[in-house]
CSV table of C-alpha atoms in Angstrom, one decimal:
chain,number,residue,atom,x,y,z
A,6,UNK,CA,55.2,-10.5,155.9
A,7,UNK,CA,54.9,-11.8,152.4
A,8,UNK,CA,57.1,-10.0,149.9
A,9,UNK,CA,56.6,-12.0,146.8
A,10,UNK,CA,52.8,-11.8,147.0
A,11,UNK,CA,52.8,-8.0,146.7
A,12,UNK,CA,55.0,-8.0,143.7
A,13,UNK,CA,53.2,-10.9,142.0
A,14,UNK,CA,49.7,-9.9,142.6
A,15,UNK,CA,49.5,-6.2,143.5
A,16,UNK,CA,52.2,-4.9,141.5
A,17,UNK,CA,52.1,-6.6,138.1
A,18,UNK,CA,49.0,-8.4,137.0
A,19,UNK,CA,50.7,-9.9,134.0
A,20,UNK,CA,53.5,-11.4,135.8
A,21,UNK,CA,53.8,-15.2,136.0
A,22,UNK,CA,52.3,-16.8,139.1
A,23,UNK,CA,54.9,-18.4,141.2
A,24,UNK,CA,54.1,-21.4,143.4
A,25,UNK,CA,56.0,-20.4,146.6
A,26,UNK,CA,56.1,-17.3,148.9
A,27,UNK,CA,58.2,-16.3,151.9
A,28,UNK,CA,57.1,-15.4,155.4
A,29,UNK,CA,59.5,-13.1,157.5
A,30,UNK,CA,59.3,-12.6,161.3
A,31,UNK,CA,60.8,-9.2,162.1
A,32,UNK,CA,61.1,-6.6,164.7
A,33,UNK,CA,58.5,-3.7,164.2
A,34,UNK,CA,59.9,-0.3,163.7
A,35,UNK,CA,58.7,3.0,162.4
A,36,UNK,CA,59.0,2.3,158.7
A,37,UNK,CA,56.8,-0.2,156.8
A,38,UNK,CA,57.9,-3.7,157.2
A,39,UNK,CA,61.5,-2.5,157.5
A,40,UNK,CA,62.6,-4.0,160.9
A,41,UNK,CA,65.5,-6.5,161.3
A,42,UNK,CA,64.5,-10.2,160.4
A,43,UNK,CA,64.6,-12.9,162.9
A,44,UNK,CA,63.5,-15.7,160.5
A,45,UNK,CA,62.4,-16.2,156.8
A,46,UNK,CA,61.2,-19.4,155.2
A,47,UNK,CA,59.9,-20.2,151.8
A,48,UNK,CA,56.5,-22.1,151.6
A,49,UNK,CA,55.2,-23.9,148.6
A,50,UNK,CA,51.5,-23.7,147.7
A,51,UNK,CA,49.1,-24.5,145.0
A,52,UNK,CA,49.5,-22.1,142.1
A,53,UNK,CA,45.6,-21.5,142.0
A,54,UNK,CA,45.3,-20.7,145.7
A,55,UNK,CA,43.7,-17.3,146.4
A,56,UNK,CA,45.5,-14.6,148.6
A,57,UNK,CA,43.6,-15.4,151.6
A,58,UNK,CA,44.4,-19.2,151.4
A,59,UNK,CA,48.2,-18.4,151.0
A,60,UNK,CA,48.0,-15.9,153.9
A,61,UNK,CA,46.4,-18.6,156.2
A,62,UNK,CA,49.0,-21.2,155.1
A,63,UNK,CA,51.9,-18.7,155.8
A,64,UNK,CA,50.4,-18.0,159.2
A,65,UNK,CA,50.1,-21.6,160.1
A,66,UNK,CA,53.5,-22.5,158.8
A,67,UNK,CA,55.1,-19.6,160.8
A,68,UNK,CA,53.8,-20.8,164.1
A,69,UNK,CA,56.8,-22.9,165.2
A,70,UNK,CA,59.3,-20.1,164.2
A,71,UNK,CA,57.2,-17.5,166.1
A,72,UNK,CA,57.0,-19.6,169.3
A,73,UNK,CA,60.8,-20.4,169.1
A,74,UNK,CA,61.7,-16.6,168.6
A,75,UNK,CA,59.3,-15.6,171.6
A,76,UNK,CA,60.7,-18.1,173.9
A,77,UNK,CA,64.3,-17.0,173.1
A,78,UNK,CA,63.7,-13.3,172.5
A,79,UNK,CA,66.5,-12.3,175.0
A,80,UNK,CA,69.1,-14.0,172.9
A,81,UNK,CA,67.4,-13.9,169.4
A,82,UNK,CA,69.7,-12.6,166.6
A,83,UNK,CA,68.1,-10.2,164.1
A,84,UNK,CA,69.6,-9.4,160.6
A,85,UNK,CA,69.1,-5.9,159.2
A,86,UNK,CA,67.0,-5.9,156.1
A,87,UNK,CA,68.8,-5.0,152.8
A,88,UNK,CA,67.2,-2.1,150.9
A,89,UNK,CA,68.1,-3.5,147.6
A,90,UNK,CA,65.7,-6.2,146.6
A,91,UNK,CA,63.1,-5.3,149.0
A,92,UNK,CA,59.5,-5.0,147.7
A,93,UNK,CA,56.8,-2.9,149.3
A,94,UNK,CA,53.1,-3.3,148.8
A,95,UNK,CA,51.4,-0.2,147.3
A,96,UNK,CA,48.1,0.9,148.6
A,97,UNK,CA,45.4,-0.9,146.8
A,98,UNK,CA,42.8,1.4,145.0
A,99,UNK,CA,39.4,0.8,143.6
A,100,UNK,CA,40.9,0.8,140.2
A,101,UNK,CA,43.2,-2.0,141.1
A,102,UNK,CA,40.0,-4.1,141.9
A,103,UNK,CA,38.4,-3.4,138.4
A,104,UNK,CA,38.5,-6.4,135.9
A,105,UNK,CA,40.2,-5.1,132.7
A,106,UNK,CA,39.2,-7.2,129.7
A,107,UNK,CA,41.9,-5.8,127.6
A,108,UNK,CA,44.3,-8.0,129.7
A,109,UNK,CA,44.8,-11.7,129.4
A,110,UNK,CA,42.3,-13.9,131.3
A,111,UNK,CA,45.3,-15.4,133.3
A,112,UNK,CA,46.2,-11.8,134.4
A,113,UNK,CA,42.7,-11.0,135.5
A,114,UNK,CA,42.2,-14.4,137.2
A,115,UNK,CA,45.4,-13.4,139.2
A,116,UNK,CA,43.9,-10.0,140.1
A,117,UNK,CA,40.8,-11.9,141.5
A,118,UNK,CA,43.0,-14.3,143.5
A,119,UNK,CA,44.8,-11.3,145.0
A,120,UNK,CA,41.7,-9.2,145.7
A,121,UNK,CA,39.7,-11.9,147.6
A,122,UNK,CA,40.8,-10.3,150.9
A,123,UNK,CA,40.7,-6.7,149.6
A,124,UNK,CA,37.0,-6.3,148.7
A,125,UNK,CA,37.0,-8.6,145.7
A,126,UNK,CA,36.9,-7.6,142.1
A,127,UNK,CA,34.1,-6.2,139.9
A,128,UNK,CA,33.2,-5.7,136.3
A,129,UNK,CA,31.2,-2.8,134.8
A,130,UNK,CA,28.0,-3.9,133.1
A,131,UNK,CA,25.8,-1.1,131.8
A,132,UNK,CA,27.6,1.4,134.0
A,133,UNK,CA,26.9,-0.6,137.1
A,134,UNK,CA,29.5,-2.5,139.3
A,135,UNK,CA,29.0,-6.2,139.4
A,136,UNK,CA,31.2,-8.0,142.0
A,137,UNK,CA,32.2,-11.5,140.5
A,138,UNK,CA,33.5,-14.8,141.7
A,139,UNK,CA,35.9,-16.2,139.1
A,140,UNK,CA,36.6,-19.8,139.2
A,141,UNK,CA,39.2,-19.9,136.5
A,142,UNK,CA,40.3,-19.4,132.9
A,143,UNK,CA,38.3,-21.1,130.0
A,144,UNK,CA,39.6,-21.8,126.6
A,145,UNK,CA,36.3,-20.6,125.2
A,146,UNK,CA,36.9,-18.3,122.3
A,147,UNK,CA,35.0,-15.1,122.8
A,148,UNK,CA,35.6,-11.6,121.5
A,149,UNK,CA,36.8,-9.2,124.2
A,150,UNK,CA,33.9,-8.0,126.3
A,151,UNK,CA,31.5,-10.7,124.9
A,152,UNK,CA,29.8,-13.1,127.4
A,153,UNK,CA,28.1,-16.3,127.1
A,154,UNK,CA,25.9,-18.1,129.8
A,155,UNK,CA,26.3,-21.9,129.3
A,156,UNK,CA,26.1,-24.8,131.8
A,157,UNK,CA,25.5,-22.5,134.7
A,158,UNK,CA,28.6,-20.4,134.2
A,159,UNK,CA,29.1,-17.0,132.7
A,160,UNK,CA,32.0,-16.8,130.4
A,161,UNK,CA,33.6,-13.4,129.6
A,162,UNK,CA,36.1,-12.8,126.8
A,163,UNK,CA,39.4,-11.2,127.5
A,164,UNK,CA,42.4,-10.4,125.4
A,165,UNK,CA,43.0,-14.1,125.3
A,166,UNK,CA,40.8,-16.8,126.5
A,167,UNK,CA,37.9,-16.3,128.7
A,168,UNK,CA,37.1,-15.9,132.4
A,169,UNK,CA,34.7,-18.5,134.0
A,170,UNK,CA,32.5,-16.7,136.5
A,171,UNK,CA,30.2,-18.6,138.9
A,172,UNK,CA,28.6,-15.8,140.8
A,173,UNK,CA,27.8,-12.2,140.4
A,174,UNK,CA,26.8,-9.5,143.0
A,175,UNK,CA,25.2,-6.3,141.7
A,176,UNK,CA,26.3,-3.3,143.8
A,177,UNK,CA,24.2,-3.1,147.0
A,178,UNK,CA,22.7,-6.6,146.4
A,179,UNK,CA,23.3,-10.1,147.5
A,180,UNK,CA,25.5,-12.4,145.7
A,181,UNK,CA,23.6,-14.4,142.9
A,182,UNK,CA,24.4,-17.4,140.8
A,183,UNK,CA,22.5,-18.9,137.8
A,184,UNK,CA,19.1,-17.4,138.7
A,185,UNK,CA,20.4,-13.9,138.1
A,186,UNK,CA,22.6,-14.5,135.1
A,187,UNK,CA,19.8,-16.6,133.3
A,188,UNK,CA,18.1,-13.2,132.4
A,189,UNK,CA,21.2,-12.3,130.3
A,190,UNK,CA,20.9,-13.2,126.6
A,191,UNK,CA,23.9,-14.8,125.1
A,192,UNK,CA,26.2,-13.8,123.4
A,193,UNK,CA,26.1,-10.2,124.6
A,194,UNK,CA,28.9,-7.5,125.3
A,195,UNK,CA,29.9,-5.5,128.2
């Protein structure tokens, strides 16, 4: 279970990205992630890692504790979870996956990082959904919604700074990079 990830990514897109997360090993019970805890550990990671990369790291790092707990399950001590301070992941909706150019580029890059295991993110272009691969935040100054094709990347203006996009995927089509974006004239607006 990764509590901070839910709050950091899913709950508040504008929050600062922290560079650590927790894993918890707990007993399953009827509630959602509410069982008593056997082990919790903080893991440090690169602040630009995507959710899938963080989850893989947490899974690998938790192996020694998991094996130890299983081997000693009969004598394992479990601590009840406190209700105060607990965070729960809300169900991800389609709206959560839509890039919002009225937000900062940093917030929308965080949205992309969080959604890489949840169907990815998309932009609307001429009322068509376009899945996008965002490689980072650029300091290119573009008006919100303006885009520029330069050096094989598509830059899209947000509230502050711009998103750097390396690939786009029109709904129902295969992912495309420069050959598809080259038909766009620059600068244009979404």
